Amino acid sequence: NRLKNGLSKTKDGFINKVTSLFSTHGKIDDELFEELEEILIQADVGINTAMELIEGLEERVEEDELKEPEELTEVFKEELSALLKEEDGQLDLKAGQNIIIVVGVNGAGKTTTIAKIARRFKEDGKKVLMAAADTFRAAAIDQLKVWGDRLGINVIAQSEGSDAAAVAFDAVQAARARDIDLLIVDTAGRLHTQKNLMEELKKVKRVIEREAGDFNIQVLLVLDATTGQNAMSQAKLFNEAVHVDGIALTKLDGTAKGGIVIGIKNELGIPIKLIGVGEAAEDLQDFNAKKFIEALFI
Ligand code: GDP
């Protein structure tokens, strides 16, 4: 099971610590909740979410008159599930023509994610087009073209250094002219010039909205889970700039801090649509809260 394998570090470094705390701690007391808090924070659940989870547990202890710490395992699982419930997010297209603008810092896994989405919808019989609006790096343009060749999908591109918004403009015109079902727009992710980057992304989005008023437009943010709280602050910045509709959280296989899945949902309210649990194509999966929890607890 790829999901289970991909989440094994989080299972060992987070969930198993919690369940072993519950099975070894003598009684339900303040000390137990303090230790739990520490584990939650270490797993990148985020402080607010950690507090919420603990308060939830304390309430359940009272309501259900729990005496044995072991009983908390099931309750903890239920509380986690409750936090993730609405997040059972699949990346869906709406009726009509769609545009997915993919944003995120370089190295997070944007290209991999784009290729995966492109392949999926092509296999579903959709007419797909890609746009190389990361005009900052020649390599990014080339990489997208390589994927385009491999998947048999056209790529709208200009030369390195051209205006990203102009590429987006061309791409929307092409999508219209060719009656495309899904246009996927790659964007720049250089981090050292964050302010300019956000301005550029805003402009790209503005042009797309203006030119493609009748298309369904969504912004997908790709985040590297191994960057922990950094990923959280990136999410806030991108969300402020371009309003993020969904998140692809990659590289969960590389971290024990998978608690970030819960933190993102709870603190930012942005649905997680895809998770990456390895480098193979099958490892980028639709996020399913129930399967996610099961993989961690079984
Ligand atoms: P971009 O710079 O954002 O376009 O990032 P890429 O798509 O090129 O990905 C950067 C690297 O991360 C590549 O080597 C990918 O194979 C790797 N990668 C992407 N997603 C995952 C994942 O879920 N797990 C692991 N282990 N590696 C991943």
Short mmCIF file of C-alpha atoms and ligand atoms in Angstrom, two decimals:
data_model
loop_
_atom_site.label_atom_id
_atom_site.label_comp_id
_atom_site.label_asym_id
_atom_site.label_seq_id
_atom_site.Cartn_x
_atom_site.Cartn_y
_atom_site.Cartn_z
CA ASN A 1 0.00 0.00 0.00
CA ARG A 2 1.74 3.13 -1.31
CA LEU A 3 -0.14 5.51 0.94
CA LYS A 4 0.72 3.54 4.05
CA ASN A 5 4.39 3.25 3.08
CA GLY A 6 4.57 6.91 2.19
CA LEU A 7 3.17 7.89 5.55
CA SER A 8 5.34 5.54 7.60
CA LYS A 9 7.59 8.29 8.94
CA THR A 10 4.60 10.23 10.18
CA LYS A 11 3.14 7.07 11.65
CA ASP A 12 6.37 6.32 13.52
CA GLY A 13 7.26 9.87 14.49
CA PHE A 14 3.81 11.17 15.33
CA ILE A 15 0.91 8.74 15.66
CA ASN A 16 2.87 5.92 17.31
CA LYS A 17 4.27 8.39 19.82
CA VAL A 18 0.77 9.46 20.71
CA THR A 19 -0.58 5.93 21.04
CA SER A 20 2.42 4.80 23.06
CA LEU A 21 1.95 7.77 25.36
CA PHE A 22 -1.65 6.66 25.86
CA SER A 23 -0.64 3.05 26.52
CA THR A 24 2.22 3.75 28.92
CA HIS A 25 1.02 6.76 30.87
CA GLY A 26 -0.57 5.60 34.08
CA LYS A 27 -3.57 7.89 34.20
CA ILE A 28 -5.34 10.69 32.41
CA ASP A 29 -3.84 13.81 33.95
CA ASP A 30 -2.36 17.20 33.07
CA GLU A 31 1.05 15.69 32.50
CA LEU A 32 -0.35 13.41 29.83
CA PHE A 33 -1.91 16.33 27.99
CA GLU A 34 1.32 18.32 28.26
CA GLU A 35 3.26 15.49 26.68
CA LEU A 36 0.62 15.16 24.01
CA GLU A 37 0.87 18.85 23.26
CA GLU A 38 4.60 18.53 22.73
CA ILE A 39 4.17 15.64 20.31
CA LEU A 40 1.51 17.55 18.38
CA ILE A 41 3.66 20.65 18.06
CA GLN A 42 6.65 18.57 16.95
CA ALA A 43 4.49 16.98 14.27
CA ASP A 44 3.70 20.44 12.85
CA VAL A 45 0.04 20.32 13.70
CA GLY A 46 0.35 23.99 14.70
CA ILE A 47 -0.22 25.51 18.11
CA ASN A 48 -3.85 26.49 17.67
CA THR A 49 -4.80 23.12 16.28
CA ALA A 50 -2.87 21.33 19.01
CA MET A 51 -4.82 23.30 21.62
CA GLU A 52 -8.08 22.55 19.90
CA LEU A 53 -7.35 18.85 19.76
CA ILE A 54 -6.42 18.74 23.42
CA GLU A 55 -9.50 20.65 24.48
CA GLY A 56 -11.57 18.26 22.38
CA LEU A 57 -9.99 15.30 24.14
CA GLU A 58 -10.47 16.81 27.58
CA GLU A 59 -14.14 17.38 26.84
CA ARG A 60 -14.54 13.82 25.68
CA VAL A 61 -12.83 12.53 28.82
CA GLU A 62 -15.42 14.35 30.90
CA GLU A 63 -18.46 13.52 28.77
CA ASP A 64 -17.64 9.86 28.33
CA GLU A 65 -16.20 9.56 31.85
CA LEU A 66 -13.00 8.00 30.53
CA LYS A 67 -10.58 6.67 33.11
CA GLU A 68 -7.95 4.76 31.18
CA PRO A 69 -5.45 6.53 28.91
CA GLU A 70 -5.74 3.65 26.40
CA GLU A 71 -9.29 4.73 25.71
CA LEU A 72 -7.93 7.97 24.35
CA THR A 73 -6.50 6.36 21.21
CA GLU A 74 -9.91 5.85 19.66
CA VAL A 75 -11.07 9.29 20.78
CA PHE A 76 -7.94 10.89 19.37
CA LYS A 77 -8.52 9.19 16.04
CA GLU A 78 -12.10 10.43 16.02
CA GLU A 79 -11.06 13.99 16.83
CA LEU A 80 -8.48 13.95 14.02
CA SER A 81 -11.07 12.61 11.61
CA ALA A 82 -13.49 15.31 12.66
CA LEU A 83 -10.93 18.00 11.86
CA LEU A 84 -10.27 16.55 8.42
CA LYS A 85 -13.78 15.52 7.51
CA GLU A 86 -14.67 18.11 4.90
CA GLU A 87 -11.25 17.75 3.41
CA ASP A 88 -12.07 14.71 1.42
CA GLY A 89 -10.98 16.68 -1.57
CA GLN A 90 -10.56 15.39 -5.06
CA LEU A 91 -9.36 17.74 -7.74
CA ASP A 92 -12.48 18.10 -9.87
CA LEU A 93 -13.25 20.02 -13.01
CA LYS A 94 -16.48 21.94 -13.29
CA ALA A 95 -18.79 21.69 -16.28
CA GLY A 96 -17.50 23.77 -19.17
CA GLN A 97 -13.97 24.96 -19.69
CA ASN A 98 -11.49 24.93 -16.83
CA ILE A 99 -8.23 26.57 -15.94
CA ILE A 100 -5.96 25.43 -13.12
CA ILE A 101 -3.28 27.92 -12.18
CA VAL A 102 -0.52 26.05 -10.38
CA VAL A 103 1.56 28.09 -7.93
CA GLY A 104 4.28 27.29 -5.42
CA VAL A 105 7.97 27.77 -4.76
CA ASN A 106 10.57 26.05 -6.93
CA GLY A 107 11.34 22.51 -5.92
CA ALA A 108 8.01 21.95 -4.19
CA GLY A 109 6.90 19.59 -6.93
CA LYS A 110 4.95 21.85 -9.29
CA THR A 111 6.10 20.20 -12.51
CA THR A 112 5.44 16.71 -11.20
CA THR A 113 1.98 17.79 -10.05
CA ILE A 114 1.14 19.45 -13.36
CA ALA A 115 2.21 16.38 -15.32
CA LYS A 116 0.10 14.18 -13.11
CA ILE A 117 -3.01 16.34 -13.45
CA ALA A 118 -2.50 16.67 -17.20
CA ARG A 119 -2.21 12.92 -17.64
CA ARG A 120 -5.22 12.18 -15.50
CA PHE A 121 -7.60 14.45 -17.34
CA LYS A 122 -6.22 13.46 -20.72
CA GLU A 123 -6.90 9.85 -19.83
CA ASP A 124 -10.41 10.93 -18.86
CA GLY A 125 -10.86 12.07 -22.46
CA LYS A 126 -10.45 15.80 -21.83
CA LYS A 127 -8.70 18.15 -24.22
CA VAL A 128 -5.79 19.47 -22.20
CA LEU A 129 -3.39 22.34 -22.86
CA MET A 130 -0.46 23.52 -20.75
CA ALA A 131 1.08 26.97 -20.46
CA ALA A 132 4.66 27.68 -19.45
CA ALA A 133 4.18 30.90 -17.53
CA ASP A 134 7.29 30.34 -15.42
CA THR A 135 9.26 32.46 -17.86
CA PHE A 136 11.98 33.07 -15.30
CA ARG A 137 13.73 29.74 -15.77
CA ALA A 138 14.51 28.29 -19.19
CA ALA A 139 14.66 24.89 -17.52
CA ALA A 140 11.06 25.19 -16.35
CA ILE A 141 9.88 25.91 -19.89
CA ASP A 142 11.90 22.99 -21.26
CA GLN A 143 10.69 20.64 -18.55
CA LEU A 144 7.06 21.41 -19.34
CA LYS A 145 7.71 20.86 -23.05
CA VAL A 146 9.28 17.48 -22.31
CA TRP A 147 6.15 16.50 -20.40
CA GLY A 148 4.02 17.86 -23.22
CA ASP A 149 5.83 15.62 -25.73
CA ARG A 150 5.62 12.63 -23.44
CA LEU A 151 1.91 13.05 -22.80
CA GLY A 152 0.93 14.30 -26.24
CA ILE A 153 -0.26 17.63 -24.88
CA ASN A 154 0.46 21.00 -26.46
CA VAL A 155 2.38 23.61 -24.48
CA ILE A 156 1.99 27.34 -24.98
CA ALA A 157 5.36 28.96 -24.33
CA GLN A 158 7.48 31.98 -25.12
CA SER A 159 11.17 32.49 -24.61
CA GLU A 160 12.82 32.81 -21.21
CA GLY A 161 12.43 36.26 -19.71
CA SER A 162 9.21 37.09 -21.54
CA ASP A 163 6.18 38.43 -19.70
CA ALA A 164 4.40 35.66 -17.78
CA ALA A 165 1.07 37.43 -18.16
CA ALA A 166 1.57 37.52 -21.94
CA VAL A 167 2.03 33.74 -21.97
CA ALA A 168 -1.12 33.39 -19.90
CA PHE A 169 -2.96 35.67 -22.32
CA ASP A 170 -1.84 33.60 -25.33
CA ALA A 171 -2.76 30.40 -23.56
CA VAL A 172 -6.30 31.53 -22.82
CA GLN A 173 -6.78 32.63 -26.44
CA ALA A 174 -5.49 29.25 -27.60
CA ALA A 175 -7.71 27.39 -25.14
CA ARG A 176 -10.70 29.27 -26.49
CA ALA A 177 -9.77 28.79 -30.15
CA ARG A 178 -9.07 25.07 -29.69
CA ASP A 179 -12.05 24.42 -27.47
CA ILE A 180 -9.86 23.07 -24.68
CA ASP A 181 -11.47 21.47 -21.61
CA LEU A 182 -8.57 22.11 -19.27
CA LEU A 183 -5.76 24.62 -19.41
CA ILE A 184 -3.02 24.10 -16.80
CA VAL A 185 -0.85 27.13 -16.18
CA ASP A 186 2.62 26.70 -14.67
CA THR A 187 3.92 29.77 -12.85
CA ALA A 188 7.21 30.97 -11.43
CA GLY A 189 8.30 30.02 -7.92
CA ARG A 190 11.46 31.92 -7.22
CA LEU A 191 11.53 32.58 -3.53
CA HIS A 192 14.28 35.15 -3.09
CA THR A 193 12.24 37.88 -4.76
CA GLN A 194 9.02 37.10 -3.01
CA LYS A 195 7.36 40.48 -3.46
CA ASN A 196 7.92 40.58 -7.21
CA LEU A 197 6.79 37.00 -7.46
CA MET A 198 3.49 37.73 -5.76
CA GLU A 199 2.96 40.80 -7.97
CA GLU A 200 3.63 38.68 -11.05
CA LEU A 201 1.22 35.97 -9.91
CA LYS A 202 -1.48 38.52 -9.23
CA LYS A 203 -1.02 39.90 -12.72
CA VAL A 204 -1.15 36.45 -14.29
CA LYS A 205 -4.34 35.68 -12.43
CA ARG A 206 -5.87 39.03 -13.32
CA VAL A 207 -5.16 38.56 -17.02
CA ILE A 208 -6.58 35.04 -16.94
CA GLU A 209 -9.72 36.20 -15.16
CA ARG A 210 -10.18 39.05 -17.59
CA GLU A 211 -9.60 36.98 -20.71
CA ALA A 212 -11.37 33.86 -19.56
CA GLY A 213 -14.40 35.19 -17.77
CA ASP A 214 -16.53 32.16 -18.59
CA PHE A 215 -13.93 29.53 -17.70
CA ASN A 216 -13.87 27.96 -14.24
CA ILE A 217 -10.64 29.13 -12.71
CA GLN A 218 -8.97 27.55 -9.71
CA VAL A 219 -5.62 28.14 -8.07
CA LEU A 220 -3.75 25.08 -6.83
CA LEU A 221 -0.85 25.66 -4.44
CA VAL A 222 1.91 23.05 -4.34
CA LEU A 223 3.61 22.80 -0.95
CA ASP A 224 6.56 20.70 0.19
CA ALA A 225 5.50 19.02 3.44
CA THR A 226 9.10 18.62 4.57
CA THR A 227 9.38 22.39 4.98
CA GLY A 228 6.95 22.30 7.89
CA GLN A 229 5.90 25.62 9.31
CA ASN A 230 7.59 27.30 6.36
CA ALA A 231 4.99 25.67 4.13
CA MET A 232 2.31 27.11 6.40
CA SER A 233 3.62 30.64 6.00
CA GLN A 234 4.00 30.18 2.26
CA ALA A 235 0.39 29.10 2.11
CA LYS A 236 -0.66 32.27 3.90
CA LEU A 237 1.33 34.48 1.52
CA PHE A 238 0.09 32.80 -1.65
CA ASN A 239 -3.45 32.81 -0.35
CA GLU A 240 -3.31 36.53 0.36
CA ALA A 241 -1.92 37.22 -3.10
CA VAL A 242 -4.02 35.01 -5.36
CA HIS A 243 -6.60 33.23 -3.19
CA VAL A 244 -5.78 29.53 -3.15
CA ASP A 245 -8.61 27.08 -3.86
CA GLY A 246 -6.74 23.90 -3.07
CA ILE A 247 -3.41 22.50 -2.00
CA ALA A 248 -1.21 19.71 -3.32
CA LEU A 249 0.98 18.68 -0.41
CA THR A 250 4.04 16.82 -1.70
CA LYS A 251 6.84 14.82 -0.10
CA LEU A 252 4.87 13.55 2.87
CA ASP A 253 7.02 10.44 2.55
CA GLY A 254 10.04 12.52 3.54
CA THR A 255 8.78 13.81 6.85
CA ALA A 256 7.59 12.62 10.24
CA LYS A 257 5.69 15.89 10.54
CA GLY A 258 2.60 14.85 8.62
CA GLY A 259 0.55 16.68 11.23
CA ILE A 260 0.83 19.61 8.85
CA VAL A 261 -2.07 18.10 6.90
CA ILE A 262 -4.29 18.79 9.91
CA GLY A 263 -2.75 22.20 10.59
CA ILE A 264 -3.26 23.43 7.05
CA LYS A 265 -6.88 22.43 6.97
CA ASN A 266 -7.66 23.75 10.40
CA GLU A 267 -5.67 26.98 10.46
CA LEU A 268 -6.00 28.06 6.85
CA GLY A 269 -9.25 26.43 5.86
CA ILE A 270 -7.83 25.56 2.44
CA PRO A 271 -8.77 22.07 1.25
CA ILE A 272 -5.99 19.62 0.51
CA LYS A 273 -6.72 18.08 -2.88
CA LEU A 274 -3.64 15.99 -3.53
CA ILE A 275 -0.88 14.48 -1.44
CA GLY A 276 2.49 13.25 -2.61
CA VAL A 277 3.87 10.18 -0.85
CA GLY A 278 6.80 9.31 -3.13
CA GLU A 279 8.49 10.03 -6.42
CA ALA A 280 6.49 7.71 -8.67
CA ALA A 281 3.49 8.97 -10.65
CA GLU A 282 1.14 6.80 -8.56
CA ASP A 283 2.45 8.48 -5.44
CA LEU A 284 0.59 11.70 -6.08
CA GLN A 285 -2.86 10.75 -4.87
CA ASP A 286 -6.21 12.34 -4.29
CA PHE A 287 -6.43 13.28 -0.67
CA ASN A 288 -8.94 11.17 1.17
CA ALA A 289 -9.23 12.01 4.85
CA LYS A 290 -10.58 8.61 5.81
CA LYS A 291 -7.83 6.70 4.02
CA PHE A 292 -5.26 9.11 5.38
CA ILE A 293 -6.32 8.45 8.97
CA GLU A 294 -6.59 4.70 8.41
CA ALA A 295 -3.09 4.58 6.93
CA LEU A 296 -1.74 6.25 10.04
CA PHE A 297 -3.54 4.15 12.62
CA ILE A 298 -3.50 0.63 11.15
P1 GDP B 1 9.18 22.13 -9.15
O1 GDP B 1 10.50 22.81 -9.12
O2 GDP B 1 8.25 22.71 -8.14
O3 GDP B 1 8.59 22.05 -10.51
O4 GDP B 1 9.45 20.65 -8.62
P2 GDP B 1 9.52 19.25 -9.39
O5 GDP B 1 8.18 18.81 -9.84
O6 GDP B 1 10.60 19.29 -10.39
O7 GDP B 1 9.93 18.32 -8.16
C1 GDP B 1 11.10 18.52 -7.43
C2 GDP B 1 11.61 17.18 -6.93
O8 GDP B 1 10.77 16.68 -5.92
C3 GDP B 1 11.67 16.10 -8.00
O9 GDP B 1 12.88 15.39 -7.85
C4 GDP B 1 10.47 15.22 -7.69
O10 GDP B 1 10.66 13.89 -8.10
C5 GDP B 1 10.40 15.33 -6.19
N1 GDP B 1 9.05 15.06 -5.66
C6 GDP B 1 7.88 15.63 -6.02
N2 GDP B 1 6.86 15.15 -5.28
C7 GDP B 1 7.42 14.26 -4.41
C8 GDP B 1 6.89 13.42 -3.36
O11 GDP B 1 5.69 13.39 -3.04
N3 GDP B 1 7.80 12.67 -2.67
C9 GDP B 1 9.14 12.66 -2.97
N4 GDP B 1 9.94 11.89 -2.24
N5 GDP B 1 9.64 13.43 -3.93
C10 GDP B 1 8.81 14.21 -4.65
#
